[in-house]
Coordinates of C-alpha atoms in Angstrom, one line a residue:
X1 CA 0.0 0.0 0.0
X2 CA 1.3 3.4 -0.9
X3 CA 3.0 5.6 2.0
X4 CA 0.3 8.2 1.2
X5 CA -2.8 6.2 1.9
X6 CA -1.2 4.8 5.4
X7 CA -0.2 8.6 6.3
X8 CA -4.2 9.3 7.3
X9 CA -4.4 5.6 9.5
X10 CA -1.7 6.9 11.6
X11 CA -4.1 8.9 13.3
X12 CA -6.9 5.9 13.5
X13 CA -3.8 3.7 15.2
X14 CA -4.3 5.6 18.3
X15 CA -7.6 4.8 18.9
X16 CA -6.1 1.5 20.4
X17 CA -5.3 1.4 23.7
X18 CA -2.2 -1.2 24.5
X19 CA -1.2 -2.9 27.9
X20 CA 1.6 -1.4 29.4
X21 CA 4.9 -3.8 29.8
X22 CA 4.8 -4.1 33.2
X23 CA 1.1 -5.7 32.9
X24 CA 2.5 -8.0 30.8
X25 CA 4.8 -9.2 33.2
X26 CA 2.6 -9.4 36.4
X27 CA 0.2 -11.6 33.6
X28 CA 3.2 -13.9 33.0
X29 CA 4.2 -14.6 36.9
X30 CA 0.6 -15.4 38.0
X31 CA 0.8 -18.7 37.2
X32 CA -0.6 -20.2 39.9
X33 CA -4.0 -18.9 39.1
X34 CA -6.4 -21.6 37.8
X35 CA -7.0 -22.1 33.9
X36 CA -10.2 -20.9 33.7
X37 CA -9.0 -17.3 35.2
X38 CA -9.7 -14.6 33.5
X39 CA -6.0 -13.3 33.2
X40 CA -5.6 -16.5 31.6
X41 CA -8.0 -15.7 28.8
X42 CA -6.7 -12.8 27.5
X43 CA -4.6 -12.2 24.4
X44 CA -1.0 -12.0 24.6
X45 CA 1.0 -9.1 23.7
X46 CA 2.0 -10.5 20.3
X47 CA -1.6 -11.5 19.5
X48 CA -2.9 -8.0 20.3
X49 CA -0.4 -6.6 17.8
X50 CA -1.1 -8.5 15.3
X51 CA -4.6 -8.2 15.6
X52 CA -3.9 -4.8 15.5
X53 CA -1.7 -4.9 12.6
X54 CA -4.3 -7.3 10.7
X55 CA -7.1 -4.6 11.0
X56 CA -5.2 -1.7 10.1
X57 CA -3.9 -3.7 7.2
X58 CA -7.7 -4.9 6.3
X59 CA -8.9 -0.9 6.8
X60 CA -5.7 -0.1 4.3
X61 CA -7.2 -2.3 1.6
X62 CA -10.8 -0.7 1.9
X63 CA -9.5 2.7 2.1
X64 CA -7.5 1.5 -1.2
X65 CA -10.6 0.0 -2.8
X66 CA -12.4 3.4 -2.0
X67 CA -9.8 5.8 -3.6
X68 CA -9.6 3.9 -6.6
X69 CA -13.5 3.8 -7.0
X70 CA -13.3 7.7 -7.2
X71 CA -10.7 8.2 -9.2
X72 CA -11.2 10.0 -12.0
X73 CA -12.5 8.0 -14.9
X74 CA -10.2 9.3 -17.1
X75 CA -7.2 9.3 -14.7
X76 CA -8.0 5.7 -14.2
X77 CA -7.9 4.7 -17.1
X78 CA -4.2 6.1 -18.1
X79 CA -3.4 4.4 -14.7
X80 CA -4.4 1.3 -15.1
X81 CA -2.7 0.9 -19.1
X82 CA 0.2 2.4 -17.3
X83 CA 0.7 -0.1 -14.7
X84 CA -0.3 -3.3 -16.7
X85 CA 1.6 -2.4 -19.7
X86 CA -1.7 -3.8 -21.3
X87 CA -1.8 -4.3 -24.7
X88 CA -5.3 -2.1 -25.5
X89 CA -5.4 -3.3 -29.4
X90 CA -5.4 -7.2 -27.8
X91 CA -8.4 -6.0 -25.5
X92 CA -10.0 -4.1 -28.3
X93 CA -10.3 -7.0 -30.5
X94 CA -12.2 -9.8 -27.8
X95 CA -15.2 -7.3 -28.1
X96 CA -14.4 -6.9 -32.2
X97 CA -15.4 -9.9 -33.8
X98 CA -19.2 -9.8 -33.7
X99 CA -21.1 -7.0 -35.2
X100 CA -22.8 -5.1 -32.1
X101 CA -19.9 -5.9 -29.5
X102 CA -18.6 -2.3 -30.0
X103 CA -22.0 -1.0 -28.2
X104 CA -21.6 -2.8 -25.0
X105 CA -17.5 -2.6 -25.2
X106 CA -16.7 -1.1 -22.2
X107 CA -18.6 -3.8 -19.6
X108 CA -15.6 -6.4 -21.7
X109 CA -12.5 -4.7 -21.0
X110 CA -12.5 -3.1 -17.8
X111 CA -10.2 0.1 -18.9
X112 CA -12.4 2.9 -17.8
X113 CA -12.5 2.7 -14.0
X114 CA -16.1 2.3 -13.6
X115 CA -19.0 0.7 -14.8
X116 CA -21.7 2.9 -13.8
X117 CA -23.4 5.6 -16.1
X118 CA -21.2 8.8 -16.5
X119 CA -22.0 12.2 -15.0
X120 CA -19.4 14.2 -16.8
X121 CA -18.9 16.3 -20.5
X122 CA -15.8 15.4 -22.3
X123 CA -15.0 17.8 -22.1
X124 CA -15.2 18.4 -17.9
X125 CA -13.4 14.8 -18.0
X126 CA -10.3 16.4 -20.0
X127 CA -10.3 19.5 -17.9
X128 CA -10.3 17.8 -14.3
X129 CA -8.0 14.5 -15.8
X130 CA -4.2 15.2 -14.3
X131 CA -3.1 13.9 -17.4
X132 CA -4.8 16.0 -20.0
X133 CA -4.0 19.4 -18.3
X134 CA -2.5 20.6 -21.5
X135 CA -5.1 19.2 -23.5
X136 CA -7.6 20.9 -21.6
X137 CA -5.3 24.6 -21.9
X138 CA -5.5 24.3 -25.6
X139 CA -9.4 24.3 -25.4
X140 CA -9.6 26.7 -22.3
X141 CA -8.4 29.1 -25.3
X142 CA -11.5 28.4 -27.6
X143 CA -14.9 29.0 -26.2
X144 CA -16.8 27.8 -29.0
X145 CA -14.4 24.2 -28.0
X146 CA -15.8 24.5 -24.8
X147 CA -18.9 24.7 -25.6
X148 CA -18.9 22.0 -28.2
X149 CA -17.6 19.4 -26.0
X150 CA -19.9 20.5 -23.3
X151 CA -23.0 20.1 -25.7
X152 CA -25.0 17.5 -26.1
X153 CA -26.0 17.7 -29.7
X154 CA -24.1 14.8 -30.9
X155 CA -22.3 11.9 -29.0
X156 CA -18.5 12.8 -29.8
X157 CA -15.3 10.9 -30.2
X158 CA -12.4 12.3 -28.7
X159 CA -8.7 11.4 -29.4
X160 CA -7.5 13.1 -26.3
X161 CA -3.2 13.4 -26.6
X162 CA -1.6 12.8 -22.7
X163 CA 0.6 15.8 -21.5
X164 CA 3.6 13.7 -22.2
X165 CA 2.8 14.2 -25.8
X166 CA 2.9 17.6 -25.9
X167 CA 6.4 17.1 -24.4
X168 CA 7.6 15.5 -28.2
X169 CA 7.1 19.1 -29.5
X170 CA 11.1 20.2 -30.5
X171 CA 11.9 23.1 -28.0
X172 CA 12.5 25.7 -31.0
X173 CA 9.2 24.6 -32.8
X174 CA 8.1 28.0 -34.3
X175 CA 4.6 28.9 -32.0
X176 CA 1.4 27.8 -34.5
X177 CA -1.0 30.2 -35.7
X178 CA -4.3 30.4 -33.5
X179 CA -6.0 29.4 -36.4
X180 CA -3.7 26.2 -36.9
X181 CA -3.8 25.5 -33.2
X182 CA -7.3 25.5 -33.7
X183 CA -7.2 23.4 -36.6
X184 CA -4.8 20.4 -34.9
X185 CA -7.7 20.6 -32.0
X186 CA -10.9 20.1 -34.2
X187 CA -8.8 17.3 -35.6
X188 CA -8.4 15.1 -32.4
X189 CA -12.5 15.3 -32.6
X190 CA -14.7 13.4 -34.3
X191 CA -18.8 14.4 -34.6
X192 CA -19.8 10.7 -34.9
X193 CA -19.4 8.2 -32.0
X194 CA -16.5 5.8 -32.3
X195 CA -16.3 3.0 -29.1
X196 CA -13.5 1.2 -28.9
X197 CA -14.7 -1.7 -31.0
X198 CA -16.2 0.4 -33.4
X199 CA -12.8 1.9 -34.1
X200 CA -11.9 -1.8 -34.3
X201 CA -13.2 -2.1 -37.6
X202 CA -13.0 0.6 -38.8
X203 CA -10.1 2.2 -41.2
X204 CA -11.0 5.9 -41.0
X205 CA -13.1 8.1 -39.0
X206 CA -14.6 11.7 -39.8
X207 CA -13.3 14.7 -37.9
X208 CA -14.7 17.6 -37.2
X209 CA -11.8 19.5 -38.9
X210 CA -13.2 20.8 -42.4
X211 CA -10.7 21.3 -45.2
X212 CA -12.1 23.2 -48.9
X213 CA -9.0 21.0 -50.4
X214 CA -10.5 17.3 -49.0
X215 CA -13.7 17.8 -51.1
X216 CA -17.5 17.9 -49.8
X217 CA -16.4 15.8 -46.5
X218 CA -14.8 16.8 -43.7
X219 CA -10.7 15.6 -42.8
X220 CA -10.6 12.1 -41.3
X221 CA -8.0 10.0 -38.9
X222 CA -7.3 6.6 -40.2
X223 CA -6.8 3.7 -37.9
X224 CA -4.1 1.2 -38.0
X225 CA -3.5 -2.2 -35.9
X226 CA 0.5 -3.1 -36.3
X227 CA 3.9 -3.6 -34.3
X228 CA 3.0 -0.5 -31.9
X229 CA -0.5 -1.8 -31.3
X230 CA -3.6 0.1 -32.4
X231 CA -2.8 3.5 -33.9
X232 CA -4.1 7.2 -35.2
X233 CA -2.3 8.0 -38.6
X234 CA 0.3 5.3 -38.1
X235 CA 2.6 7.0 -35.5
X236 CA -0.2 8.2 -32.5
X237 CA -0.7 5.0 -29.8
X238 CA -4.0 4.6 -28.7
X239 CA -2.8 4.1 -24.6
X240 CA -6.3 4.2 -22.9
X241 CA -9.7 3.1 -24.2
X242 CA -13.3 3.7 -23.8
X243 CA -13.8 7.0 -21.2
X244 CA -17.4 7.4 -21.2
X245 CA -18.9 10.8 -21.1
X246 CA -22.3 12.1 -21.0
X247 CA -21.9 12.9 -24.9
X248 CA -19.3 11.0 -25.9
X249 CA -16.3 8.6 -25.5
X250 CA -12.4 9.7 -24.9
X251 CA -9.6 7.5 -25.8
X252 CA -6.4 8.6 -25.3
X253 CA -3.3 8.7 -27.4
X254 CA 0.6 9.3 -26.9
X255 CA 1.0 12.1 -30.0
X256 CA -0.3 15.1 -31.1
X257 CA -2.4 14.2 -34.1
X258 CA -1.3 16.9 -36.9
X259 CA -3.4 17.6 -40.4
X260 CA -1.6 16.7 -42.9
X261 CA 0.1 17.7 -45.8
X262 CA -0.7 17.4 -49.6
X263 CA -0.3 14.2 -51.0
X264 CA 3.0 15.2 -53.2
X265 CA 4.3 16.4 -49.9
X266 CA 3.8 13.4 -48.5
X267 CA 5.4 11.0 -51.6
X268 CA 8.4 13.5 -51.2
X269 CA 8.5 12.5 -47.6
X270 CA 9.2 9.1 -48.2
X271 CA 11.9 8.4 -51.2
X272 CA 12.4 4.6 -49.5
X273 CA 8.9 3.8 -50.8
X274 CA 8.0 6.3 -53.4
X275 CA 11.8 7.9 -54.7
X276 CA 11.2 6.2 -58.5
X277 CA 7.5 7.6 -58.5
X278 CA 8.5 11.2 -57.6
X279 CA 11.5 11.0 -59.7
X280 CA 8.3 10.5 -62.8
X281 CA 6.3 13.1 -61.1
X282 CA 9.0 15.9 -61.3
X283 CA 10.2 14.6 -64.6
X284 CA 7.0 14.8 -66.4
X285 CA 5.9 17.9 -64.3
X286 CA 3.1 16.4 -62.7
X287 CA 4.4 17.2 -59.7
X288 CA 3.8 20.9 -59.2
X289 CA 0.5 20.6 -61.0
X290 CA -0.9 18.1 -58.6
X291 CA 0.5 20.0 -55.3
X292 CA -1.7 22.9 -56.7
X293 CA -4.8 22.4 -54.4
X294 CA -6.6 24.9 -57.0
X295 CA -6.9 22.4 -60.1
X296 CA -8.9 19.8 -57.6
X297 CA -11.2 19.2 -54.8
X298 CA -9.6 16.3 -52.9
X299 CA -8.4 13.2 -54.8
X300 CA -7.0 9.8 -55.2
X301 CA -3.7 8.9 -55.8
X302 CA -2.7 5.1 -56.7
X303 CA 0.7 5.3 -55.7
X304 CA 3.2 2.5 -56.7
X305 CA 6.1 1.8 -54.5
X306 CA 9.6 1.3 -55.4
X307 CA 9.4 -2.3 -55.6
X308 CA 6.1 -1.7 -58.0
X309 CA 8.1 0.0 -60.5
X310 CA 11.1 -2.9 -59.8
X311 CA 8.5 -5.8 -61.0
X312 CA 8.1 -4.1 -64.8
X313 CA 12.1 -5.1 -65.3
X314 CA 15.0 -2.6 -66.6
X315 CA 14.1 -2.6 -70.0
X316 CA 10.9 -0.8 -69.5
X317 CA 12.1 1.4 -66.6
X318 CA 14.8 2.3 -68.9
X319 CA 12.5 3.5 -71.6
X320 CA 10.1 5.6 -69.4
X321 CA 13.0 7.3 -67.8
X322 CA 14.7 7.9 -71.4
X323 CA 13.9 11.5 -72.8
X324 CA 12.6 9.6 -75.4
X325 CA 9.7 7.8 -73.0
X326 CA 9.0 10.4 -71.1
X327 CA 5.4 11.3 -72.9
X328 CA 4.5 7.8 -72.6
X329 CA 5.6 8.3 -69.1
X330 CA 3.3 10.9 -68.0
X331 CA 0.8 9.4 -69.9
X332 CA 1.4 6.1 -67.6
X333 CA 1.2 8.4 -64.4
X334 CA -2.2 10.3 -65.0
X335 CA -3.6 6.9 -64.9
X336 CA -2.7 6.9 -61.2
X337 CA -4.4 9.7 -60.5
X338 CA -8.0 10.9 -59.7
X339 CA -8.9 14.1 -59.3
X340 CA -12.2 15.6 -57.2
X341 CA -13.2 12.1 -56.1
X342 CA -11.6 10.9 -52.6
X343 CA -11.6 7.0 -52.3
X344 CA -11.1 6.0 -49.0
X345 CA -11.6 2.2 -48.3
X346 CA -14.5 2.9 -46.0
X347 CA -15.9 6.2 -47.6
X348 CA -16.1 8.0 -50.6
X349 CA -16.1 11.8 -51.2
X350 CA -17.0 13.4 -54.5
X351 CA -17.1 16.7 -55.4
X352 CA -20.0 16.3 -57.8
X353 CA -22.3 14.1 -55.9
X354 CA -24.7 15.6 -53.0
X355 CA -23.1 14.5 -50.2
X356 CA -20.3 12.1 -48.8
X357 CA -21.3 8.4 -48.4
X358 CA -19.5 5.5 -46.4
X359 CA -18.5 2.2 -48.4
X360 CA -21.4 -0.3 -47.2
X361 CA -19.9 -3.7 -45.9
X362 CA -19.8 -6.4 -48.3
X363 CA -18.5 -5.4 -51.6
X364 CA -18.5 -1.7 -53.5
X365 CA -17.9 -1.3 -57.1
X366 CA -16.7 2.0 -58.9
X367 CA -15.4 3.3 -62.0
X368 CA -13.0 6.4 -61.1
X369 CA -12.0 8.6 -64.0
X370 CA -8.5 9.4 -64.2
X371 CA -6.3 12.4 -65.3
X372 CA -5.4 10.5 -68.6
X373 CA -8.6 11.4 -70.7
X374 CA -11.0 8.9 -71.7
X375 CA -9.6 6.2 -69.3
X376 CA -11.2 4.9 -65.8
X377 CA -9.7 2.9 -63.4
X378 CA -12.3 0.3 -62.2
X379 CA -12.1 -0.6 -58.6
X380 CA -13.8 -3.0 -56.3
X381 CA -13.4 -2.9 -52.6
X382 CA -14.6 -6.0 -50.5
X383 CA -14.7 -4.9 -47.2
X384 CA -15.8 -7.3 -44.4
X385 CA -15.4 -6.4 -40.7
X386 CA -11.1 -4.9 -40.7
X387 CA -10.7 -6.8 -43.2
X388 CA -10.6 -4.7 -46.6
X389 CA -9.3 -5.7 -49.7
X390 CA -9.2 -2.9 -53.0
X391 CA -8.4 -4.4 -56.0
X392 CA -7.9 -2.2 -59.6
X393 CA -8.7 -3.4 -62.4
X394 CA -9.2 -6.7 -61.1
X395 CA -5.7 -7.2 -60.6
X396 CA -3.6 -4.7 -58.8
X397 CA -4.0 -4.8 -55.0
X398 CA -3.7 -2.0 -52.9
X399 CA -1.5 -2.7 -49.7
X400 CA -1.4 -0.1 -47.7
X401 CA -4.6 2.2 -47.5
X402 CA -5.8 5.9 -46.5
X403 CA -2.5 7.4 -46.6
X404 CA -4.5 10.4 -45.5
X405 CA -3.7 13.5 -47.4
X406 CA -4.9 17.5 -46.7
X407 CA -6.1 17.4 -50.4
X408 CA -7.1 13.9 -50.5
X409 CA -6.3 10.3 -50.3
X410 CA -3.0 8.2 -51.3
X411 CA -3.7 3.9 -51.8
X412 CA -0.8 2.5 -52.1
X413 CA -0.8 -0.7 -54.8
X414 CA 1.1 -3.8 -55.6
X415 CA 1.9 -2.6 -59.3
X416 CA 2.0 -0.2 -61.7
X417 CA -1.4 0.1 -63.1
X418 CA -0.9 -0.5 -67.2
X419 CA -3.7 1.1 -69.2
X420 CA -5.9 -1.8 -71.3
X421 CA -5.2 -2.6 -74.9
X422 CA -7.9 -2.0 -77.3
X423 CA -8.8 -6.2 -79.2
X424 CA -11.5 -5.8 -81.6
X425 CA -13.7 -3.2 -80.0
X426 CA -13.0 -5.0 -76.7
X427 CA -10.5 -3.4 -73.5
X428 CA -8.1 -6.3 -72.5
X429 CA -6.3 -4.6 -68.9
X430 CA -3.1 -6.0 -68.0
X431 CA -3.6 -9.0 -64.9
X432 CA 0.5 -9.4 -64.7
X433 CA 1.9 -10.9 -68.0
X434 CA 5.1 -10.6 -68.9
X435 CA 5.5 -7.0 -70.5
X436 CA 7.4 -5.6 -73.2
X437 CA 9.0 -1.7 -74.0
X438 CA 6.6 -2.8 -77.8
X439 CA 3.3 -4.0 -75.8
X440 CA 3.6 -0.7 -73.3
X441 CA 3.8 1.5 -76.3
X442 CA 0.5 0.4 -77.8
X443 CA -0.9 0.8 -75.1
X444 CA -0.3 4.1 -74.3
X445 CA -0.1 5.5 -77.7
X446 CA -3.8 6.0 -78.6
X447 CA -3.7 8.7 -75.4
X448 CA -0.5 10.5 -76.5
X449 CA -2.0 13.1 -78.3
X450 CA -3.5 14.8 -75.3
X451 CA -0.7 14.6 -73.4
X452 CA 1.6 17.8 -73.0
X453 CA 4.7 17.9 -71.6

């Protein structure tokens, strides 16, 4: 028991009332008195103490049980991931597997520090919890924050960063814009309600951050289960689940969550995956064009990796990368890309359709119409539970999803997405024959005319 909780029985401990020595002693030489004396019925001195110490220990333990009753939920729940190192993705996934779990998650995995119906706000949980005290600052500066996660007209989500995450901020970060700060808040929030379980199987979640560059829909948070556990946007741990509020559930997370960037920022970012795709992108000038947020509304890019461009062999790379190639190279490229529609693998934004619309489990089919004229990439996403496979063209699999972007949407695939051949009136699209520098070239010369370079 900690030395704080025995600091207020030191006071009770008086209460008792021991024999002096000497009594002892008198007790011990009287034994000529019969057995049934009463002298001879009373404790001894090491019984007494350790009767004593028994019920001071026992009043310890209640006195425990009582403090950690009234903890703070939110409090409670850092404390108790903190202290059992417990893996919250493992304890996420026993209530995942059957379709309504995520409703009664909480009453499964024990995280929140009590089971009975809440009586606070999210946002009076983050501005009492000891660990969300900068959190809570950050709001304090926002009224219309306040009174958001005070109301009641929609049960939120809240991805609540721990102080300790503020601490990962470099000490000569330039100081953010109010209106960024702002910005980085509304994105930790999400209008919809997303339980633990919910988040479970699901890949991204809708903020209440609203961007003109996504599209119609607002910025979203995608959800990842890997090495680190269950995390926000690949890098933020989820380190406490389920903190119920009156409107809403908290979870809480080891990072800052930060919008972010365009999706040619991002493929800059990261030359081990993407350095042969940017080197096409700057070569063809594709890439300023598509990092100016003003020729679309949100997108899709179909980005192929490294090893993507590997698979089509030297011959071809050598040709596409030749001054000679380089039209049929940008023709290649706009087939990657999708302008003003925003394919997420559990939602879909256009910019000429009324609203937003999630991808319905089960299986979703759609013809997106790329940036090389005339052609459409035709994509089917099967999506059952977590599980959610996106296939192009009924060949090329996407394997990593919602790369999320300020301006859209990055899906990373298996291969380089070849254009179909025209046979007799009939498309024939590429499924992963061997390919050829000839068979590339009719393919992509029908579509050379309308591209500039």
């Amino acid at each position: 028991m900690k030395i704080a909780n025995i600091l207020p029985l030191a006071a009770l401990s008086t209460a008792f009332v021991l024999p002096e020595q000497q009594l002892f002693s008198e007790l011990a030489v009287e034994s000529h008195r019969s057995a049934d004396s009463t002298f001879d019925k009373l404790p001894s001195k090491d019984q007494v103490l350790d009767q004593i110490e028994h019920s001071v220990s026992k009043l310890g333990d209640k006195l425990d049980k009582v403090i950690k009753c009234s903890k703070h939920a939110l409090d409670s729940a850092i404390d108790y991931a903190a202290e059992t190192g417990s893996d919250v993705s493992k304890k996420i996934q026993n209530t995942g597997f059957e379709a309504s779990s995520w409703m009664h998650s909480t009453a499964h995995l024990g995280l929140n520090g009590h089971h009975d119906a809440p009586n606070q706000t999210i946002y009076q949980l983050i501005s009492t919890s000891k660990y969300t005290t900068k959190l809570a600052a950050a709001i304090n500066e926002y009224p219309d924050l306040v009174v958001l996660l005070n109301g009641t007209i929609a049960n939120y989500t809240v991805f609540a960063p721990i102080d300790s995450a503020f601490e990962k901020i470099p000490d000569k970060a330039p100081k953010p814009s109010k209106e960024f700060l702002k910005n980085i808040l509304l994105y930790h929030v999400s209008p919809e309600f997303y339980p633990a379980g919910k988040v479970l199987v699901t890949h991204t979640v809708p903020t209440a951050l609203t961007v003109d560059t996504v599209g119609i829909g607002p910025q979203r948070v995608s959800t990842n289960i890997g090495l680190r556990g269950l995390t926000v946007n690949f890098y933020a741990r989820i380190i406490a689940i389920d903190i119920f509020g009156t409107n809403g559930v908290i979870h809480g997370i080891d990072s800052l969550l930060v919008p972010p960037p365009n999706a040619m920022d991002i493929i800059q970012f990261l030359p081990g995956e993407f350095s042969t795709l940017e080197l096409g992108l700057t070569k063809t000038g594709l890439l300023p064009q598509l990092n100016d947020t003003s020729t679309h509304i949100g997108g899709t890019v179909f980005a192929p990796s490294n090893f993507a461009f590997q698979k089509l062999g030297p011959k071809i790379n050598g040709f596409l990368f030749s001054s000679y190639g380089q039209k049929y190279l940008k023709a290649l490229l706009e087939y990657h890309v999708v302008a003003n529609r925003t394919l997420y693998s559990d939602a879909y934004y256009a910019v000429d359709s009324v609203d937003n619309k999630d991808i319905p489990k089960g299986t979703f089919q759609i013809d997106l119409p790329t940036l090389l004229e005339g052609k459409s990439l035709n994509v089917n996403v099967a999506r059952f539970g977590r599980l959610i496979i996106i296939r192009i063209n009924g060949f090329s699999q996407v394997t990593v999803e919602d790369g999320i972007a300020a301006d859209g949407v990055i899906q990373v695939v298996s291969d380089v997405l070849i254009p179909p051949k025209r046979i007799d009136r009939m498309e024939q699209h590429y499924h992963g024959e061997e390919l050829t520098v000839e068979d590339l070239k009719e393919r992509l010369e029908p579509m050379l005319e309308n591209v500039e370079l």
